[in-house]
PDB file of C-alpha atoms and ligand atoms in Angstrom:
ATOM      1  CA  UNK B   1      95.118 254.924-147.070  1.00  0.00           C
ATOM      2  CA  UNK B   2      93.420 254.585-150.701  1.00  0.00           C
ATOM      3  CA  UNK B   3      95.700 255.391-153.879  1.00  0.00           C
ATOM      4  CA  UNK B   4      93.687 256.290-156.817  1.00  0.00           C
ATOM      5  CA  UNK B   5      94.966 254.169-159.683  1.00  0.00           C
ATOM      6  CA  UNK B   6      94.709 255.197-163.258  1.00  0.00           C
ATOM      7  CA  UNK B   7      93.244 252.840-165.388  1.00  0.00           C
ATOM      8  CA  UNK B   8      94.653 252.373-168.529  1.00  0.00           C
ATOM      9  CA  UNK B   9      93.526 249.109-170.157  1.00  0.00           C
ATOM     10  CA  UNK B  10      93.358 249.171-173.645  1.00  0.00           C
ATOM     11  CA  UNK B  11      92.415 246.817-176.593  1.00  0.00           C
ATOM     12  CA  UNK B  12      94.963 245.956-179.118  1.00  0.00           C
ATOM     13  CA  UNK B  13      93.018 244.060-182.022  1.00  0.00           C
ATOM     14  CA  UNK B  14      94.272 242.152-184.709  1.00  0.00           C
ATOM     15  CA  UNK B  15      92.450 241.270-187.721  1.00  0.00           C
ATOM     16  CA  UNK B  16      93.397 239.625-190.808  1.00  0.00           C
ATOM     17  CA  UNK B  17      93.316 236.324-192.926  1.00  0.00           C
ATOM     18  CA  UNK B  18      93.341 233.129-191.136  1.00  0.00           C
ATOM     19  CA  UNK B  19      97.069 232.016-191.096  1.00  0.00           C
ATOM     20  CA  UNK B  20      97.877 235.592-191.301  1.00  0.00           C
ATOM     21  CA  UNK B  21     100.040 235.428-187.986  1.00  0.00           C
ATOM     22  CA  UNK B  22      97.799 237.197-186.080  1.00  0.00           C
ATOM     23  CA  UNK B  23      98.151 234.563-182.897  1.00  0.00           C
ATOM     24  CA  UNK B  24     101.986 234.628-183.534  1.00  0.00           C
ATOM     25  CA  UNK B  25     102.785 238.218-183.293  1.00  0.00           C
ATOM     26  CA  UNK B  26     100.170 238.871-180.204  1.00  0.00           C
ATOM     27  CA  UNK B  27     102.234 235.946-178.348  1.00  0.00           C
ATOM     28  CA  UNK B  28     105.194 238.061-178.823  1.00  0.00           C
ATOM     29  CA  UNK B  29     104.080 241.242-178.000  1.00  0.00           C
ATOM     30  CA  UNK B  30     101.599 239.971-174.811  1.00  0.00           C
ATOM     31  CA  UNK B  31     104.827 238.833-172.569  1.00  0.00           C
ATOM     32  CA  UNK B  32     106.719 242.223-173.834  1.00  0.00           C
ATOM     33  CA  UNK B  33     103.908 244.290-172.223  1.00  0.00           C
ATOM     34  CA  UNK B  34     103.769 241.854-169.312  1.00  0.00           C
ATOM     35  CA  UNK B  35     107.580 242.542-168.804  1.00  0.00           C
ATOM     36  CA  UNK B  36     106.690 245.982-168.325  1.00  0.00           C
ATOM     37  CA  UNK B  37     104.482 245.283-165.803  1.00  0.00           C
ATOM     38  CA  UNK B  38     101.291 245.342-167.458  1.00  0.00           C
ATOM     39  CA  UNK B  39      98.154 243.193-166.587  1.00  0.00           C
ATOM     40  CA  UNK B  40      97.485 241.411-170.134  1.00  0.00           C
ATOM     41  CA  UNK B  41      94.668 238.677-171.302  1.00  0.00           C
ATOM     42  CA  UNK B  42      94.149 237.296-174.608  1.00  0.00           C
ATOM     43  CA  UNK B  43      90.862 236.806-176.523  1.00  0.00           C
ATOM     44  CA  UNK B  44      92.116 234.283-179.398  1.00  0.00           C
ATOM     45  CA  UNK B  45      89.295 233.703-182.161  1.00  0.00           C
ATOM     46  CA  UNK B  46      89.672 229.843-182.262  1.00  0.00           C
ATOM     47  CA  UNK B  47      89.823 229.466-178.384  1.00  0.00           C
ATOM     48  CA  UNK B  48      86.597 232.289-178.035  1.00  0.00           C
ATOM     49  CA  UNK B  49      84.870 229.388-180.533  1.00  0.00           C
ATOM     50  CA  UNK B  50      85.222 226.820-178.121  1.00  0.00           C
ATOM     51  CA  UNK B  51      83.723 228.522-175.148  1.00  0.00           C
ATOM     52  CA  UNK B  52      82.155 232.118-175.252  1.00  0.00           C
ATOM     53  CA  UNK B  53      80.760 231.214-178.768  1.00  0.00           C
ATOM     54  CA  UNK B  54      80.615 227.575-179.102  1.00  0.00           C
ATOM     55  CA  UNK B  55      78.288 226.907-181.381  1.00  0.00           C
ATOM     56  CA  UNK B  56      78.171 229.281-183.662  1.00  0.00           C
ATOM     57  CA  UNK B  57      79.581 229.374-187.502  1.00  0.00           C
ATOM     58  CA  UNK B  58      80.269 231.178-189.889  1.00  0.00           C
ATOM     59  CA  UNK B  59      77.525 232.853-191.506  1.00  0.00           C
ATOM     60  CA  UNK B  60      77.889 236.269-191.365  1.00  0.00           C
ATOM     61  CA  UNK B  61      75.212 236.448-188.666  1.00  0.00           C
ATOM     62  CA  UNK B  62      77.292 234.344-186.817  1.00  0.00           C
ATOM     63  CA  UNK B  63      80.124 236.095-187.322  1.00  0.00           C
ATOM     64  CA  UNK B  64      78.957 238.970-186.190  1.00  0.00           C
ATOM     65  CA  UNK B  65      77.355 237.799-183.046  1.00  0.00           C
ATOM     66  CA  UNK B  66      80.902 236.429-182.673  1.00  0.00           C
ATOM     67  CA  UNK B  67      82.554 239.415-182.678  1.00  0.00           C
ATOM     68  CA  UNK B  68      79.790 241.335-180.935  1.00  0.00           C
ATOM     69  CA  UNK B  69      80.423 238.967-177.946  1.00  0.00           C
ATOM     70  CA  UNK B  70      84.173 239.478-178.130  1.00  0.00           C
ATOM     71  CA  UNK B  71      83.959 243.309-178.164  1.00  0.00           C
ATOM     72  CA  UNK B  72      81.849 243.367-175.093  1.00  0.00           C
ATOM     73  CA  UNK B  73      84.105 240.817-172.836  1.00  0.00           C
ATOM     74  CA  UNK B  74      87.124 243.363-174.593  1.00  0.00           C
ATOM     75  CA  UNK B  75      85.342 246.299-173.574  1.00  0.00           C
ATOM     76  CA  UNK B  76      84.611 245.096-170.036  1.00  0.00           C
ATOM     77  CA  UNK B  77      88.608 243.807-169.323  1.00  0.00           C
ATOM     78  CA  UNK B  78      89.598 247.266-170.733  1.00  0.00           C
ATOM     79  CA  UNK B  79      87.264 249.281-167.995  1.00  0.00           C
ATOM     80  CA  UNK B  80      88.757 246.826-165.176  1.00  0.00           C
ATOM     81  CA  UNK B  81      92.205 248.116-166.635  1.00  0.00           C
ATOM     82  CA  UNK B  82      93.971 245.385-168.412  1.00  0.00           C
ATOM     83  CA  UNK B  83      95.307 245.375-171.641  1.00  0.00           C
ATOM     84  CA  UNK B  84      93.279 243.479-173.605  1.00  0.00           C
ATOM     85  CA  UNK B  85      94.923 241.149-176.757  1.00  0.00           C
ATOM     86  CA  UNK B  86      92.129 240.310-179.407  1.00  0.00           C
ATOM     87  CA  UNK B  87      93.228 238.146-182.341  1.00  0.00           C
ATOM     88  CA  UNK B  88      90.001 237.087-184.412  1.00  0.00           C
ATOM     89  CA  UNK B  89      89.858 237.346-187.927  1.00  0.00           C
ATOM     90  CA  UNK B  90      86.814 239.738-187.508  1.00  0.00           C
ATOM     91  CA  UNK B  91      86.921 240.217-191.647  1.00  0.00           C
ATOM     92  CA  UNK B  92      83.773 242.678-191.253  1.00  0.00           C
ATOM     93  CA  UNK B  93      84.307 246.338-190.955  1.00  0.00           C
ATOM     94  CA  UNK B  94      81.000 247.215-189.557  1.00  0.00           C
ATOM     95  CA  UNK B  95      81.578 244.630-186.597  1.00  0.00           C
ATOM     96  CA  UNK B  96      84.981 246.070-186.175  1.00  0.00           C
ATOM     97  CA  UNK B  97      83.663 249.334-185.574  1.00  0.00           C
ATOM     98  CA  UNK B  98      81.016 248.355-183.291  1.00  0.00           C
ATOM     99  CA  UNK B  99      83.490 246.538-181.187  1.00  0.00           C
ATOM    100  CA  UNK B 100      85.783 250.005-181.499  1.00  0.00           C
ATOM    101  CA  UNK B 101      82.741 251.654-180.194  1.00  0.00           C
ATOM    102  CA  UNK B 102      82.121 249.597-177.051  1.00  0.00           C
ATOM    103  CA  UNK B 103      85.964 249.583-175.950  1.00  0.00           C
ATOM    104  CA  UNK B 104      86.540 253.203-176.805  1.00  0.00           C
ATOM    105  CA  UNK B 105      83.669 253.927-173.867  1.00  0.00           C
ATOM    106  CA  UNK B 106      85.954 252.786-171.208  1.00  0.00           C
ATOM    107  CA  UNK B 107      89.883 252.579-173.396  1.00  0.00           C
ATOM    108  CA  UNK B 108      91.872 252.966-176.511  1.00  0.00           C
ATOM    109  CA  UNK B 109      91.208 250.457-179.356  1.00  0.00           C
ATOM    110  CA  UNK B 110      94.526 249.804-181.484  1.00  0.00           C
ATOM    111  CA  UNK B 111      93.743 247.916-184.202  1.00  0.00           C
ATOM    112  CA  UNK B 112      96.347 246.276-186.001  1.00  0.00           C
ATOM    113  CA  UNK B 113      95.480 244.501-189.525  1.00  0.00           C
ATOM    114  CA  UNK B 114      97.872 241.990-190.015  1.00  0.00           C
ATOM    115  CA  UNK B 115      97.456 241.990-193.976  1.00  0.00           C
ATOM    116  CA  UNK B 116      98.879 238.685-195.427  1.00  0.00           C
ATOM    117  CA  UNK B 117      97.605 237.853-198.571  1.00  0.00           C
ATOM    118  CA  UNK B 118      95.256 235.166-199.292  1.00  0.00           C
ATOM    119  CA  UNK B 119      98.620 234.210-201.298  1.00  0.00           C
ATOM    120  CA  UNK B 120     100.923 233.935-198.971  1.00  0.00           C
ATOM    121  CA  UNK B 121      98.530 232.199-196.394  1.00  0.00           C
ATOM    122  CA  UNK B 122      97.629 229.353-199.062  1.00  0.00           C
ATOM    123  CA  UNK B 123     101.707 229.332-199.338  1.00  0.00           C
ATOM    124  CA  UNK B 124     102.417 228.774-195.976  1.00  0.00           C
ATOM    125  CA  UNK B 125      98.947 226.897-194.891  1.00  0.00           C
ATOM    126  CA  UNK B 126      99.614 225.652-191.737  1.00  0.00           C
ATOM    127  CA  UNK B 127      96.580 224.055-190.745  1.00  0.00           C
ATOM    128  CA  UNK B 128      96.038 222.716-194.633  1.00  0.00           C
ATOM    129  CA  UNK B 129      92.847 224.645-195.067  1.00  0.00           C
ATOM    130  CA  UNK B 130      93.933 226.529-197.541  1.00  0.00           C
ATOM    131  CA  UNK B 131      94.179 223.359-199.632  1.00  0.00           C
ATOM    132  CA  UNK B 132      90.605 222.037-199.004  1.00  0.00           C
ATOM    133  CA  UNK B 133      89.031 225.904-199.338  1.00  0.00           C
ATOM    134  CA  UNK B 134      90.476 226.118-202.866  1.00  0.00           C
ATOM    135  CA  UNK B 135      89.508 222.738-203.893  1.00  0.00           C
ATOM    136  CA  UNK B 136      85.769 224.031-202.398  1.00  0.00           C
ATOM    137  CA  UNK B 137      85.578 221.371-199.292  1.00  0.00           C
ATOM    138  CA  UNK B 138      85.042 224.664-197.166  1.00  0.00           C
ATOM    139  CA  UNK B 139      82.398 226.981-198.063  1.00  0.00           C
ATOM    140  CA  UNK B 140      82.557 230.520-195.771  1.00  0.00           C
ATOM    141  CA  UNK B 141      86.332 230.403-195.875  1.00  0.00           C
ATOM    142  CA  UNK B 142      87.625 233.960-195.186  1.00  0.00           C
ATOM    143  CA  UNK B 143      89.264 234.995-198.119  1.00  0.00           C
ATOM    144  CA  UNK B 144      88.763 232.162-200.592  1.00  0.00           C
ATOM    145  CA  UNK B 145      84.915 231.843-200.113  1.00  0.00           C
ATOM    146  CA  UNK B 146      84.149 234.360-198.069  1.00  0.00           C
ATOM    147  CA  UNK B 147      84.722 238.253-197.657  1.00  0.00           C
ATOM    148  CA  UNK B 148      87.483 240.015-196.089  1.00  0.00           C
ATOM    149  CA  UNK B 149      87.030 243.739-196.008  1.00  0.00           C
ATOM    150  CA  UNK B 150      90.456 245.352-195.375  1.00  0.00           C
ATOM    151  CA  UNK B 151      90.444 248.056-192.313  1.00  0.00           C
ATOM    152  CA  UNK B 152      90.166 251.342-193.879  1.00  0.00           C
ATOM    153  CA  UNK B 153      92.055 253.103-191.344  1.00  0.00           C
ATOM    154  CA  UNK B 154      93.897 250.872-189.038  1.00  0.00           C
ATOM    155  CA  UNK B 155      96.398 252.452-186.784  1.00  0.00           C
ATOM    156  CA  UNK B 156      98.929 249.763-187.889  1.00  0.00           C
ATOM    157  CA  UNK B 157      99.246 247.477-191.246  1.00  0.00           C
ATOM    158  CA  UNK B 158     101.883 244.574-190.892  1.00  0.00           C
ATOM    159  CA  UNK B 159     102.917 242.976-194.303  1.00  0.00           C
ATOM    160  CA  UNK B 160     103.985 239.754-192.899  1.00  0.00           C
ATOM    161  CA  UNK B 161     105.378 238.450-196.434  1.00  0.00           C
ATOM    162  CA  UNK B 162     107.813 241.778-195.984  1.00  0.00           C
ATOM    163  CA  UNK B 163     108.449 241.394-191.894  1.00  0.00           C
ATOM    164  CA  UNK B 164     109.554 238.512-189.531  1.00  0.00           C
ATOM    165  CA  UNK B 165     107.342 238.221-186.603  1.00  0.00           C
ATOM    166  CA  UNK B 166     109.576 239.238-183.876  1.00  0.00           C
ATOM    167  CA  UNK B 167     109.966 242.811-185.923  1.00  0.00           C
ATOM    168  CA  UNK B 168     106.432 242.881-186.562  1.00  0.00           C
ATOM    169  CA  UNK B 169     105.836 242.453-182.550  1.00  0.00           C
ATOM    170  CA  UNK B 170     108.577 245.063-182.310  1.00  0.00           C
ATOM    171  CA  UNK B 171     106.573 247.787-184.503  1.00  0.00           C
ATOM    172  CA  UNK B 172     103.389 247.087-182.948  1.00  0.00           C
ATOM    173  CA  UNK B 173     104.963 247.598-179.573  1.00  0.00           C
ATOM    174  CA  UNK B 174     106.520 250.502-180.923  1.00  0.00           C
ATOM    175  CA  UNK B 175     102.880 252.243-181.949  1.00  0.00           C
ATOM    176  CA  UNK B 176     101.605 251.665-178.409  1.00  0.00           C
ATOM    177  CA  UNK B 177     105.004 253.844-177.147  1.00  0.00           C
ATOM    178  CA  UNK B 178     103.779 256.319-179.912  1.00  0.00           C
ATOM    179  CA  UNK B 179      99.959 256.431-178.312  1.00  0.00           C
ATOM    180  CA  UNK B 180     101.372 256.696-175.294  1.00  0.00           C
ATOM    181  CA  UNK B 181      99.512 253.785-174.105  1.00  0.00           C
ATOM    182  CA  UNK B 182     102.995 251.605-172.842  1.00  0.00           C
ATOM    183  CA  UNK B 183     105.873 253.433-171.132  1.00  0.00           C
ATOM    184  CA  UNK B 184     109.276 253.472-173.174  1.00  0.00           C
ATOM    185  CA  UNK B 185     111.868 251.905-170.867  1.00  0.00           C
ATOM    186  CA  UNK B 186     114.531 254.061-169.324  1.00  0.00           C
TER     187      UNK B 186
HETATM  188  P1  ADP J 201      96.306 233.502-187.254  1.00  0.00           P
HETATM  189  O1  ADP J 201      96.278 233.690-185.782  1.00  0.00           O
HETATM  190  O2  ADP J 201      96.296 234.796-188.008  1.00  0.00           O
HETATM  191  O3  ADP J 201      95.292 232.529-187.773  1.00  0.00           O
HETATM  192  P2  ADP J 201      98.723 232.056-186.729  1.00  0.00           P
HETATM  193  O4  ADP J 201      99.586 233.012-185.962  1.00  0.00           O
HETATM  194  O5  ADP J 201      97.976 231.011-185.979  1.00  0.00           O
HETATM  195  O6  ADP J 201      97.722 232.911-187.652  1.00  0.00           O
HETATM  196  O7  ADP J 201      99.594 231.324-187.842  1.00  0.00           O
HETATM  197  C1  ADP J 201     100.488 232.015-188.672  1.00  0.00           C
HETATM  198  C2  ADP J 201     101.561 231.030-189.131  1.00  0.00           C
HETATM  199  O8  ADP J 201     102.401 231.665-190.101  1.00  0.00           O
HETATM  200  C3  ADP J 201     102.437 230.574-187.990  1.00  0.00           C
HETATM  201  O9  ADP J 201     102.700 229.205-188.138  1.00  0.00           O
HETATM  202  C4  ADP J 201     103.714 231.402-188.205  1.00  0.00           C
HETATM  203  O10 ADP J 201     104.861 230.760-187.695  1.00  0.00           O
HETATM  204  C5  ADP J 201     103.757 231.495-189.718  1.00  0.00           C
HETATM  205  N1  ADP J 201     104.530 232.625-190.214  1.00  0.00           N
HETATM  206  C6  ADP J 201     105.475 232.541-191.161  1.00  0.00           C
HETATM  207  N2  ADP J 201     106.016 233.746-191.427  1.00  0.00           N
HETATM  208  C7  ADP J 201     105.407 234.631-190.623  1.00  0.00           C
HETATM  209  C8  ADP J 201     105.545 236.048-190.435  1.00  0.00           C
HETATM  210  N3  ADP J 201     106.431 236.766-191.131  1.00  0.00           N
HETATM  211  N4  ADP J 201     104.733 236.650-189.520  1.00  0.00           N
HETATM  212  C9  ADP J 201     103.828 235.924-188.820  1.00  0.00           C
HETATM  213  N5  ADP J 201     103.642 234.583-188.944  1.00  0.00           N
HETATM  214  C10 ADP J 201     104.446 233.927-189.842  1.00  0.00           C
END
């Protein structure tokens, strides 16, 4: 006998500064959904550099092919049902939308900006590229040399200076009970 089964992958994008904690709060919230039995795959920007889009930089040309390519592979794991876990900085809103418009053919798109200031990223700077950006050894760096155009209408903002990660995972996991895209456990 065949069962129908209802396909309900859907994208959950983060976008924001590098350093922003974008990679830290999806790793919290991917094994949350796959504890509720979800099917879940990530699309990381630095790992997506070193195979789907080795090669490229960071013009915005580049960029944008960039996050062309990572819609489409989103947009295909979303219409195969899984719950798809982008975190690229993506900083440009027209490529944002395109990449919207390709996932929201097959799934919901949930994009969460993860808005740490340039700031606070330079404070923390994890990977010390804040340090050589500023001092103009990186040219193209998002948010010191380069443009980040905030989401206009994201359906989540996450002030990271304000909210620990494990609360920020909560909230976003929260706003996929509120879409009704993750069941709320009995
Ligand atoms: P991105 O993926 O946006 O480039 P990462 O998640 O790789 O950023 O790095 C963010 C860094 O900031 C991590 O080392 C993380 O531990 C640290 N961090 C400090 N405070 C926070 C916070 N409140 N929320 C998220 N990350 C934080």
């Amino acid at each position: 006998m065949w069962h129908s089964q209802p396909v309900t992958g859907f994208t959950l994008w983060f976008t924001g500064l590098s350093g922003a904690g974008k990679t830290t709060i999806a790793e919290l919230v991917g094994p949350e959904l796959e504890r509720r039995g979800l099917l879940v795959d990530y699309l990381d920007g630095d790992v997506v550099r070193t195979h789907l889009s080795q090669g490229l930089g960071f013009s915005r040309a580049d960029r944008d092919t960039n996050i062309e390519r990572i819609g489409w592979v989103a947009s295909r794991l979303t219409r195969a049902g899984a719950v798809v876990i982008v975190s690229a900085i993506s900083p440009y809103e027209d490529a944002r939308r395109a990449a919207r418009a390709l996932v929201e053919e097959h799934g919901a798109f949930v994009e969460v900006h993860v808005a740490t200031s340039v700031d606070e990223c330079a404070r923390r700077d994890v990977k010390g590229l804040y340090a050589k950006a500023l001092a103009g050894e990186i040219p193209e760096f998002t948010g010191v040399s380069d443009p980040y155009e905030d989401p206009r209408e994201p359906e989540l903002r996450l002030d990271t200076a304000e909210t620990a990660p494990e609360e920020s995972a909560r909230l976003v996991v929260a706003k996929l009970e509120e879409l009704g895209l993750v069941g709320v456990p009995a």
